[in-house]
Amino acid sequence: LLCSVGMLVYFKYANFLLFNFDAIVGRNFQPLDIILPVGISFYTFRTVSYVVDVYNKKIPATTSLLDYVFFLSFFPCLIAGPVVRASEFMPQLHENKAPTREQVYGGMWLIMLGIIKKAVFADYIAQYVNIAYGNPTGYSGVELLMAILGYSMQIYCDFSGYSDMAIGLGSMMGFNLGVNFDFPYRSLNVTEFWRRWHISLSFWLRDYIYISMGGNRKGKLRQYVNLMTTMLVGGLWHGAAWNFIIWGAGHGLALCVHKFLMPSLKKIPDNIVVKFISWLLTFSL
């Protein structure tokens, strides 16, 4: 684990950590000349899943280096996910099944959906969002709000579109890569949102970090600490910058607040007005 995570820390976070250290001590920092390997965040999480799954006896250790390298470098999900687990992917290597008609045509359909989401919707919306984001002081509050809503749609169509293409390609080759997005913008609370958005990552964080730290089994205070730690790791995983840490902390705090208020929330009537308000608050957050 130290080997896998250490490589990620060096390539992705060395300059970020050194920059902040030098800012504290007041030195003139010169960034290290580090080239970030493509997709390192995704295949690092795959190496971690393999080590932990073998250690927990969910799968046997493979005797084939080719199988292991194929699992790490499976090209459809190499660059931007989904985060495929060893316990879900490795057994499929030994089934040696030819793709069925349903897998091939279903995969083609997903690829077409993904291309439409990415090339038609996301890229088109991005043209207008980038104008507003490039000069935020030059636009009114309403225009900036429209840009924020546009970016919400852009990032969903971009990321879920790529996931659809990756899952579709995997399906055409006979591999089941699961589901990565399940209508996340229909969520009624932040906990539900993280069960629908980037599912492979959120469940990876839940199983390999949150539950490994004790989850909700060691009291409420420990649960909140575990939630915050997990989401901070999730934020930092997205990028080596403070905005990602703040983003992770914001979602961690929202999850803690939702868990804290859950006994009171269960007493509220479950009608269409409450559902609409819940959706609006969640989406706005």
mmCIF file of N, CA, C and O in Angstrom, residues 91-157:
data_model
loop_
_atom_site.group_PDB
_atom_site.id
_atom_site.type_symbol
_atom_site.label_atom_id
_atom_site.label_comp_id
_atom_site.label_asym_id
_atom_site.label_seq_id
_atom_site.Cartn_x
_atom_site.Cartn_y
_atom_site.Cartn_z
ATOM 1 N N PRO A 91 -12.175 -11.907 -11.593
ATOM 2 C CA PRO A 91 -12.877 -13.167 -11.882
ATOM 3 C C PRO A 91 -13.408 -13.240 -13.316
ATOM 4 O O PRO A 91 -13.528 -14.338 -13.876
ATOM 5 N N GLN A 92 -13.722 -12.086 -13.927
ATOM 6 C CA GLN A 92 -14.234 -12.087 -15.296
ATOM 7 C C GLN A 92 -13.168 -12.517 -16.307
ATOM 8 O O GLN A 92 -13.502 -12.991 -17.398
ATOM 9 N N LEU A 93 -11.895 -12.351 -15.946
ATOM 10 C CA LEU A 93 -10.813 -12.761 -16.845
ATOM 11 C C LEU A 93 -10.804 -14.261 -17.059
ATOM 12 O O LEU A 93 -10.419 -14.761 -18.122
ATOM 13 N N HIS A 94 -11.208 -15.011 -16.041
ATOM 14 C CA HIS A 94 -11.110 -16.471 -16.103
ATOM 15 C C HIS A 94 -12.402 -17.134 -16.571
ATOM 16 O O HIS A 94 -12.436 -18.348 -16.761
ATOM 17 N N GLU A 95 -13.466 -16.333 -16.737
ATOM 18 C CA GLU A 95 -14.711 -16.911 -17.249
ATOM 19 C C GLU A 95 -14.609 -17.223 -18.737
ATOM 20 O O GLU A 95 -15.283 -18.115 -19.251
ATOM 21 N N ASN A 96 -13.762 -16.446 -19.448
ATOM 22 C CA ASN A 96 -13.469 -16.712 -20.862
ATOM 23 C C ASN A 96 -14.744 -16.797 -21.705
ATOM 24 O O ASN A 96 -14.923 -17.703 -22.511
ATOM 25 N N LYS A 97 -15.648 -15.838 -21.481
ATOM 26 C CA LYS A 97 -16.916 -15.835 -22.200
ATOM 27 C C LYS A 97 -16.842 -14.876 -23.392
ATOM 28 O O LYS A 97 -16.293 -13.785 -23.289
ATOM 29 N N ALA A 98 -17.417 -15.295 -24.493
ATOM 30 C CA ALA A 98 -17.530 -14.397 -25.646
ATOM 31 C C ALA A 98 -18.665 -13.405 -25.390
ATOM 32 O O ALA A 98 -19.666 -13.744 -24.745
ATOM 33 N N PRO A 99 -18.540 -12.160 -25.868
ATOM 34 C CA PRO A 99 -19.614 -11.181 -25.675
ATOM 35 C C PRO A 99 -20.917 -11.655 -26.322
ATOM 36 O O PRO A 99 -20.916 -12.207 -27.425
ATOM 37 N N THR A 100 -22.029 -11.448 -25.629
ATOM 38 C CA THR A 100 -23.338 -11.800 -26.172
ATOM 39 C C THR A 100 -23.850 -10.674 -27.071
ATOM 40 O O THR A 100 -23.302 -9.557 -27.072
ATOM 41 N N ARG A 101 -24.901 -10.962 -27.839
ATOM 42 C CA ARG A 101 -25.511 -9.919 -28.682
ATOM 43 C C ARG A 101 -25.971 -8.742 -27.824
ATOM 44 O O ARG A 101 -25.807 -7.577 -28.201
ATOM 45 N N GLU A 102 -26.561 -9.047 -26.662
ATOM 46 C CA GLU A 102 -27.047 -7.991 -25.786
ATOM 47 C C GLU A 102 -25.903 -7.106 -25.309
ATOM 48 O O GLU A 102 -26.038 -5.875 -25.239
ATOM 49 N N GLN A 103 -24.751 -7.712 -24.990
ATOM 50 C CA GLN A 103 -23.603 -6.927 -24.540
ATOM 51 C C GLN A 103 -23.053 -6.045 -25.658
ATOM 52 O O GLN A 103 -22.718 -4.880 -25.434
ATOM 53 N N VAL A 104 -22.979 -6.603 -26.863
ATOM 54 C CA VAL A 104 -22.424 -5.839 -27.988
ATOM 55 C C VAL A 104 -23.336 -4.669 -28.349
ATOM 56 O O VAL A 104 -22.895 -3.513 -28.441
ATOM 57 N N TYR A 105 -24.634 -4.948 -28.550
ATOM 58 C CA TYR A 105 -25.548 -3.880 -28.945
ATOM 59 C C TYR A 105 -25.815 -2.905 -27.793
ATOM 60 O O TYR A 105 -25.956 -1.698 -28.016
ATOM 61 N N GLY A 106 -25.879 -3.443 -26.568
ATOM 62 C CA GLY A 106 -26.022 -2.557 -25.408
ATOM 63 C C GLY A 106 -24.815 -1.650 -25.255
ATOM 64 O O GLY A 106 -24.944 -0.465 -24.936
ATOM 65 N N GLY A 107 -23.625 -2.206 -25.511
ATOM 66 C CA GLY A 107 -22.415 -1.410 -25.444
ATOM 67 C C GLY A 107 -22.386 -0.322 -26.503
ATOM 68 O O GLY A 107 -22.001 0.824 -26.233
ATOM 69 N N MET A 108 -22.806 -0.660 -27.720
ATOM 70 C CA MET A 108 -22.861 0.338 -28.794
ATOM 71 C C MET A 108 -23.828 1.465 -28.439
ATOM 72 O O MET A 108 -23.558 2.643 -28.715
ATOM 73 N N TRP A 109 -24.960 1.103 -27.847
ATOM 74 C CA TRP A 109 -25.952 2.110 -27.453
ATOM 75 C C TRP A 109 -25.371 3.044 -26.394
ATOM 76 O O TRP A 109 -25.536 4.268 -26.470
ATOM 77 N N LEU A 110 -24.650 2.486 -25.414
ATOM 78 C CA LEU A 110 -24.031 3.314 -24.382
ATOM 79 C C LEU A 110 -22.969 4.244 -24.972
ATOM 80 O O LEU A 110 -22.847 5.394 -24.571
ATOM 81 N N ILE A 111 -22.208 3.740 -25.930
ATOM 82 C CA ILE A 111 -21.184 4.571 -26.570
ATOM 83 C C ILE A 111 -21.840 5.735 -27.305
ATOM 84 O O ILE A 111 -21.370 6.882 -27.228
ATOM 85 N N MET A 112 -22.938 5.476 -28.016
ATOM 86 C CA MET A 112 -23.645 6.555 -28.713
ATOM 87 C C MET A 112 -24.186 7.584 -27.729
ATOM 88 O O MET A 112 -24.069 8.799 -27.954
ATOM 89 N N LEU A 113 -24.770 7.114 -26.615
ATOM 90 C CA LEU A 113 -25.269 8.037 -25.593
ATOM 91 C C LEU A 113 -24.128 8.880 -25.033
ATOM 92 O O LEU A 113 -24.266 10.095 -24.840
ATOM 93 N N GLY A 114 -23.008 8.222 -24.766
ATOM 94 C CA GLY A 114 -21.860 8.926 -24.210
ATOM 95 C C GLY A 114 -21.326 9.990 -25.145
ATOM 96 O O GLY A 114 -20.982 11.107 -24.714
ATOM 97 N N ILE A 115 -21.251 9.675 -26.438
ATOM 98 C CA ILE A 115 -20.763 10.649 -27.422
ATOM 99 C C ILE A 115 -21.708 11.848 -27.495
ATOM 100 O O ILE A 115 -21.268 13.010 -27.572
ATOM 101 N N ILE A 116 -23.016 11.595 -27.471
ATOM 102 C CA ILE A 116 -23.992 12.697 -27.518
ATOM 103 C C ILE A 116 -23.855 13.572 -26.273
ATOM 104 O O ILE A 116 -23.841 14.806 -26.358
ATOM 105 N N LYS A 117 -23.749 12.951 -25.096
ATOM 106 C CA LYS A 117 -23.592 13.727 -23.864
ATOM 107 C C LYS A 117 -22.339 14.591 -23.905
ATOM 108 O O LYS A 117 -22.373 15.781 -23.563
ATOM 109 N N LYS A 118 -21.235 13.979 -24.332
ATOM 110 C CA LYS A 118 -19.944 14.664 -24.299
ATOM 111 C C LYS A 118 -19.793 15.670 -25.445
ATOM 112 O O LYS A 118 -19.530 16.858 -25.217
ATOM 113 N N ALA A 119 -19.944 15.198 -26.691
ATOM 114 C CA ALA A 119 -19.618 16.027 -27.853
ATOM 115 C C ALA A 119 -20.716 17.023 -28.209
ATOM 116 O O ALA A 119 -20.427 18.080 -28.785
ATOM 117 N N VAL A 120 -21.973 16.690 -27.889
ATOM 118 C CA VAL A 120 -23.074 17.586 -28.235
ATOM 119 C C VAL A 120 -23.400 18.520 -27.063
ATOM 120 O O VAL A 120 -23.295 19.742 -27.181
ATOM 121 N N PHE A 121 -23.762 17.950 -25.920
ATOM 122 C CA PHE A 121 -24.228 18.776 -24.808
ATOM 123 C C PHE A 121 -23.073 19.433 -24.039
ATOM 124 O O PHE A 121 -23.031 20.652 -23.898
ATOM 125 N N ALA A 122 -22.145 18.613 -23.509
ATOM 126 C CA ALA A 122 -21.079 19.162 -22.645
ATOM 127 C C ALA A 122 -20.212 20.170 -23.380
ATOM 128 O O ALA A 122 -19.964 21.279 -22.882
ATOM 129 N N ASP A 123 -19.740 19.817 -24.566
ATOM 130 C CA ASP A 123 -18.840 20.715 -25.299
ATOM 131 C C ASP A 123 -19.556 21.983 -25.763
ATOM 132 O O ASP A 123 -18.944 23.063 -25.838
ATOM 133 N N TYR A 124 -20.845 21.873 -26.087
ATOM 134 C CA TYR A 124 -21.606 23.052 -26.530
ATOM 135 C C TYR A 124 -21.842 23.993 -25.349
ATOM 136 O O TYR A 124 -21.634 25.211 -25.470
ATOM 137 N N ILE A 125 -22.281 23.447 -24.206
ATOM 138 C CA ILE A 125 -22.519 24.283 -23.023
ATOM 139 C C ILE A 125 -21.226 24.943 -22.569
ATOM 140 O O ILE A 125 -21.215 26.093 -22.128
ATOM 141 N N ALA A 126 -20.107 24.202 -22.698
ATOM 142 C CA ALA A 126 -18.811 24.714 -22.224
ATOM 143 C C ALA A 126 -18.421 26.016 -22.907
ATOM 144 O O ALA A 126 -17.751 26.863 -22.306
ATOM 145 N N GLN A 127 -18.818 26.201 -24.169
ATOM 146 C CA GLN A 127 -18.458 27.419 -24.891
ATOM 147 C C GLN A 127 -18.979 28.660 -24.169
ATOM 148 O O GLN A 127 -18.295 29.689 -24.088
ATOM 149 N N TYR A 128 -20.185 28.572 -23.617
ATOM 150 C CA TYR A 128 -20.795 29.709 -22.950
ATOM 151 C C TYR A 128 -20.331 29.809 -21.495
ATOM 152 O O TYR A 128 -20.122 30.910 -20.977
ATOM 153 N N VAL A 129 -20.173 28.661 -20.849
ATOM 154 C CA VAL A 129 -19.720 28.665 -19.458
ATOM 155 C C VAL A 129 -18.318 29.262 -19.359
ATOM 156 O O VAL A 129 -18.033 30.070 -18.461
ATOM 157 N N ASN A 130 -17.440 28.908 -20.292
ATOM 158 C CA ASN A 130 -16.058 29.390 -20.249
ATOM 159 C C ASN A 130 -15.978 30.902 -20.406
ATOM 160 O O ASN A 130 -15.090 31.555 -19.838
ATOM 161 N N ILE A 131 -16.907 31.478 -21.190
ATOM 162 C CA ILE A 131 -16.915 32.936 -21.356
ATOM 163 C C ILE A 131 -17.189 33.619 -20.023
ATOM 164 O O ILE A 131 -16.494 34.556 -19.621
ATOM 165 N N ALA A 132 -18.218 33.145 -19.300
ATOM 166 C CA ALA A 132 -18.578 33.743 -18.011
ATOM 167 C C ALA A 132 -17.513 33.473 -16.948
ATOM 168 O O ALA A 132 -17.161 34.365 -16.169
ATOM 169 N N TYR A 133 -16.995 32.239 -16.926
ATOM 170 C CA TYR A 133 -15.983 31.896 -15.925
ATOM 171 C C TYR A 133 -14.666 32.633 -16.204
ATOM 172 O O TYR A 133 -13.875 32.861 -15.284
ATOM 173 N N GLY A 134 -14.426 32.984 -17.464
ATOM 174 C CA GLY A 134 -13.199 33.686 -17.809
ATOM 175 C C GLY A 134 -13.198 35.141 -17.391
ATOM 176 O O GLY A 134 -12.140 35.752 -17.224
ATOM 177 N N ASN A 135 -14.400 35.729 -17.205
ATOM 178 C CA ASN A 135 -14.507 37.136 -16.812
ATOM 179 C C ASN A 135 -15.730 37.322 -15.914
ATOM 180 O O ASN A 135 -16.714 37.948 -16.310
ATOM 181 N N PRO A 136 -15.703 36.787 -14.696
ATOM 182 C CA PRO A 136 -16.907 36.809 -13.845
ATOM 183 C C PRO A 136 -17.354 38.206 -13.445
ATOM 184 O O PRO A 136 -18.543 38.425 -13.208
ATOM 185 N N THR A 137 -16.426 39.171 -13.391
ATOM 186 C CA THR A 137 -16.833 40.527 -12.998
ATOM 187 C C THR A 137 -17.541 41.273 -14.116
ATOM 188 O O THR A 137 -18.107 42.343 -13.893
ATOM 189 N N GLY A 138 -17.533 40.717 -15.328
ATOM 190 C CA GLY A 138 -18.149 41.392 -16.454
ATOM 191 C C GLY A 138 -19.599 41.002 -16.693
ATOM 192 O O GLY A 138 -20.183 41.420 -17.690
ATOM 193 N N TYR A 139 -20.169 40.221 -15.766
ATOM 194 C CA TYR A 139 -21.535 39.734 -15.978
ATOM 195 C C TYR A 139 -22.371 39.941 -14.721
ATOM 196 O O TYR A 139 -21.844 40.052 -13.615
ATOM 197 N N SER A 140 -23.687 39.959 -14.922
ATOM 198 C CA SER A 140 -24.607 40.179 -13.806
ATOM 199 C C SER A 140 -24.754 38.902 -12.983
ATOM 200 O O SER A 140 -24.319 37.824 -13.385
ATOM 201 N N GLY A 141 -25.411 39.047 -11.834
ATOM 202 C CA GLY A 141 -25.626 37.891 -10.965
ATOM 203 C C GLY A 141 -26.442 36.800 -11.638
ATOM 204 O O GLY A 141 -26.139 35.614 -11.500
ATOM 205 N N VAL A 142 -27.484 37.207 -12.381
ATOM 206 C CA VAL A 142 -28.329 36.230 -13.073
ATOM 207 C C VAL A 142 -27.523 35.471 -14.125
ATOM 208 O O VAL A 142 -27.631 34.250 -14.264
ATOM 209 N N GLU A 143 -26.679 36.212 -14.865
ATOM 210 C CA GLU A 143 -25.860 35.576 -15.902
ATOM 211 C C GLU A 143 -24.858 34.600 -15.291
ATOM 212 O O GLU A 143 -24.618 33.509 -15.820
ATOM 213 N N LEU A 144 -24.282 34.976 -14.151
ATOM 214 C CA LEU A 144 -23.343 34.078 -13.476
ATOM 215 C C LEU A 144 -24.061 32.852 -12.920
ATOM 216 O O LEU A 144 -23.517 31.742 -12.928
ATOM 217 N N LEU A 145 -25.291 33.050 -12.435
ATOM 218 C CA LEU A 145 -26.070 31.912 -11.953
ATOM 219 C C LEU A 145 -26.356 30.938 -13.093
ATOM 220 O O LEU A 145 -26.255 29.712 -12.924
ATOM 221 N N MET A 146 -26.678 31.472 -14.259
ATOM 222 C CA MET A 146 -26.903 30.622 -15.426
ATOM 223 C C MET A 146 -25.623 29.869 -15.805
ATOM 224 O O MET A 146 -25.659 28.700 -16.210
ATOM 225 N N ALA A 147 -24.466 30.527 -15.654
ATOM 226 C CA ALA A 147 -23.190 29.870 -15.948
ATOM 227 C C ALA A 147 -22.928 28.734 -14.970
ATOM 228 O O ALA A 147 -22.434 27.660 -15.354
ATOM 229 N N ILE A 148 -23.265 28.962 -13.690
ATOM 230 C CA ILE A 148 -23.072 27.916 -12.678
ATOM 231 C C ILE A 148 -23.980 26.718 -12.970
ATOM 232 O O ILE A 148 -23.546 25.564 -12.908
ATOM 233 N N LEU A 149 -25.241 27.004 -13.309
ATOM 234 C CA LEU A 149 -26.164 25.915 -13.656
ATOM 235 C C LEU A 149 -25.702 25.211 -14.923
ATOM 236 O O LEU A 149 -25.771 23.982 -15.043
ATOM 237 N N GLY A 150 -25.199 25.998 -15.877
ATOM 238 C CA GLY A 150 -24.671 25.405 -17.100
ATOM 239 C C GLY A 150 -23.484 24.503 -16.824
ATOM 240 O O GLY A 150 -23.360 23.413 -17.401
ATOM 241 N N TYR A 151 -22.599 24.948 -15.918
ATOM 242 C CA TYR A 151 -21.441 24.123 -15.579
ATOM 243 C C TYR A 151 -21.871 22.828 -14.883
ATOM 244 O O TYR A 151 -21.254 21.777 -15.075
ATOM 245 N N SER A 152 -22.941 22.916 -14.076
ATOM 246 C CA SER A 152 -23.460 21.708 -13.433
ATOM 247 C C SER A 152 -23.865 20.674 -14.477
ATOM 248 O O SER A 152 -23.578 19.479 -14.331
ATOM 249 N N MET A 153 -24.526 21.134 -15.536
ATOM 250 C CA MET A 153 -24.923 20.222 -16.604
ATOM 251 C C MET A 153 -23.722 19.781 -17.428
ATOM 252 O O MET A 153 -23.627 18.626 -17.858
ATOM 253 N N GLN A 154 -22.781 20.709 -17.650
ATOM 254 C CA GLN A 154 -21.591 20.375 -18.435
ATOM 255 C C GLN A 154 -20.783 19.264 -17.772
ATOM 256 O O GLN A 154 -20.402 18.283 -18.426
ATOM 257 N N ILE A 155 -20.518 19.402 -16.472
ATOM 258 C CA ILE A 155 -19.659 18.422 -15.806
ATOM 259 C C ILE A 155 -20.354 17.059 -15.725
ATOM 260 O O ILE A 155 -19.705 16.011 -15.834
ATOM 261 N N TYR A 156 -21.690 17.080 -15.557
ATOM 262 C CA TYR A 156 -22.412 15.798 -15.538
ATOM 263 C C TYR A 156 -22.371 15.131 -16.905
ATOM 264 O O TYR A 156 -22.055 13.946 -17.023
ATOM 265 N N CYS A 157 -22.708 15.876 -17.956
ATOM 266 C CA CYS A 157 -22.723 15.289 -19.302
ATOM 267 C C CYS A 157 -21.323 14.852 -19.728
ATOM 268 O O CYS A 157 -21.161 13.820 -20.386
#
